[in-house]
Short mmCIF file of C-alpha atoms in Angstrom, two decimals:
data_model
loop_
_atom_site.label_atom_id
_atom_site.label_comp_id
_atom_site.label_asym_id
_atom_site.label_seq_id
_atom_site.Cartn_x
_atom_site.Cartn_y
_atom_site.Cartn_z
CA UNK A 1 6.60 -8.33 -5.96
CA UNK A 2 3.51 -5.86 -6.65
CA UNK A 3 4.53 -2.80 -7.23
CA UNK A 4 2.34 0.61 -7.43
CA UNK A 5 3.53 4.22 -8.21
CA UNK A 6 1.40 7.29 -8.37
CA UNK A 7 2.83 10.22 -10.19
CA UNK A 8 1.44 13.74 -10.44
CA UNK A 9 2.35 16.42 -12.48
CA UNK A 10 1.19 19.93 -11.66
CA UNK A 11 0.17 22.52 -14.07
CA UNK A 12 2.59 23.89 -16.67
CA UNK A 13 5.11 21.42 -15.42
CA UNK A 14 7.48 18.79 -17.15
CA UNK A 15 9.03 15.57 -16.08
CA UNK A 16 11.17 12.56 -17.00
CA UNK A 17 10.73 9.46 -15.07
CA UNK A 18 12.89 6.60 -16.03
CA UNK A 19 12.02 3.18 -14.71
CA UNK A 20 14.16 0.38 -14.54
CA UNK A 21 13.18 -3.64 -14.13
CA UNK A 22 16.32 -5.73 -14.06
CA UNK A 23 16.42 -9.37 -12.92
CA UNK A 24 18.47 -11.25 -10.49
CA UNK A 25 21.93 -12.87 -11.77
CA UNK A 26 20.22 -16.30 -12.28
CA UNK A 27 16.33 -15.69 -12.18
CA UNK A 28 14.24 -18.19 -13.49
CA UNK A 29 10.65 -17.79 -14.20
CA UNK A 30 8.73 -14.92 -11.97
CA UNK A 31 6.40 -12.68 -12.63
CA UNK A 32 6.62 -8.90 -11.78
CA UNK A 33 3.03 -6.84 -11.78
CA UNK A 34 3.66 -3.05 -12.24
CA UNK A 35 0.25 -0.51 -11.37
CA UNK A 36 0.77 2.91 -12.43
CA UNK A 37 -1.39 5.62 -11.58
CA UNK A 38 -0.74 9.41 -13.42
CA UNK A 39 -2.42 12.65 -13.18
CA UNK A 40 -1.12 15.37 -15.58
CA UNK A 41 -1.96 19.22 -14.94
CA UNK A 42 -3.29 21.53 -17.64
CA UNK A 43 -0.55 22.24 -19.87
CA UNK A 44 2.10 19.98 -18.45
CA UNK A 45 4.01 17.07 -19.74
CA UNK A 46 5.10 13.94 -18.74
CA UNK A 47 8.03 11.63 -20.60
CA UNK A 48 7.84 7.87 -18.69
CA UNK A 49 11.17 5.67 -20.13
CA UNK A 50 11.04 1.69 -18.58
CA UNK A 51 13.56 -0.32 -19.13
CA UNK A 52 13.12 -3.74 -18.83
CA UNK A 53 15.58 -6.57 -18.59
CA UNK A 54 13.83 -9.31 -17.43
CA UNK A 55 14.74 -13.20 -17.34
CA UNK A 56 13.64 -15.06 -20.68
CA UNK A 57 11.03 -16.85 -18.54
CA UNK A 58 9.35 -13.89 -16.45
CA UNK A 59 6.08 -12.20 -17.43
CA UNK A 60 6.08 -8.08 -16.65
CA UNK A 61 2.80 -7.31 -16.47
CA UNK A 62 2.06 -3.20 -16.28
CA UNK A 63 -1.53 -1.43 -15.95
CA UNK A 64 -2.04 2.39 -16.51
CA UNK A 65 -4.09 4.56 -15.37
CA UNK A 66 -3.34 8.10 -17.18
CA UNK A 67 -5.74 11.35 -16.51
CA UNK A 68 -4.93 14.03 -18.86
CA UNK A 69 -5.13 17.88 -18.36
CA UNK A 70 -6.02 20.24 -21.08
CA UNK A 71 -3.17 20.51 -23.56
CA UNK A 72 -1.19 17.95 -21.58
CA UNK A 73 1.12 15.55 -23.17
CA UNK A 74 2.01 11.79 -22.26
CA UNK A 75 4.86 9.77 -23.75
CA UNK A 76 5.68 6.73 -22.58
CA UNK A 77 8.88 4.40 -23.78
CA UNK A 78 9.55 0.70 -23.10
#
């Protein structure tokens, strides 16, 4: 599974995106790639929450790609 999300936040504008990444009742080893692509407006905000419960054997493996406004603000949580 590859997954990619692009999220873009207008001007002046706020948001709370919570991801989740639970495994399978049983999973063994896997390995989960996450791409993440955000563009924040001037003055906006963005809080990003993941939480991850993956098997003791997987890998989660996330990339970011964050483009900041003037006076925008990023917070991210894992």
């Amino acid at each position: 599974m590859f997954t990619r999300s692009l999220l873009r936040i207008g001007r002046a504008a706020s948001a709370t995106v919570v991801e989740s990444f639970i495994a399978a009742d049983g999973a063994k080893a896997y390995q989960v790639p996450d791409f993440l692509v955000v563009s924040i407006g001037d003055g906006a905000r963005l809080d990003h929450v993941r939480l991850i419960e993956d098997g003791r054997e997987a890998f989660n493996i996330s990339s970011a790609v964050v483009t900041l406004g003037a006076n925008a603000h990023f917070n991210t949580f894992a």
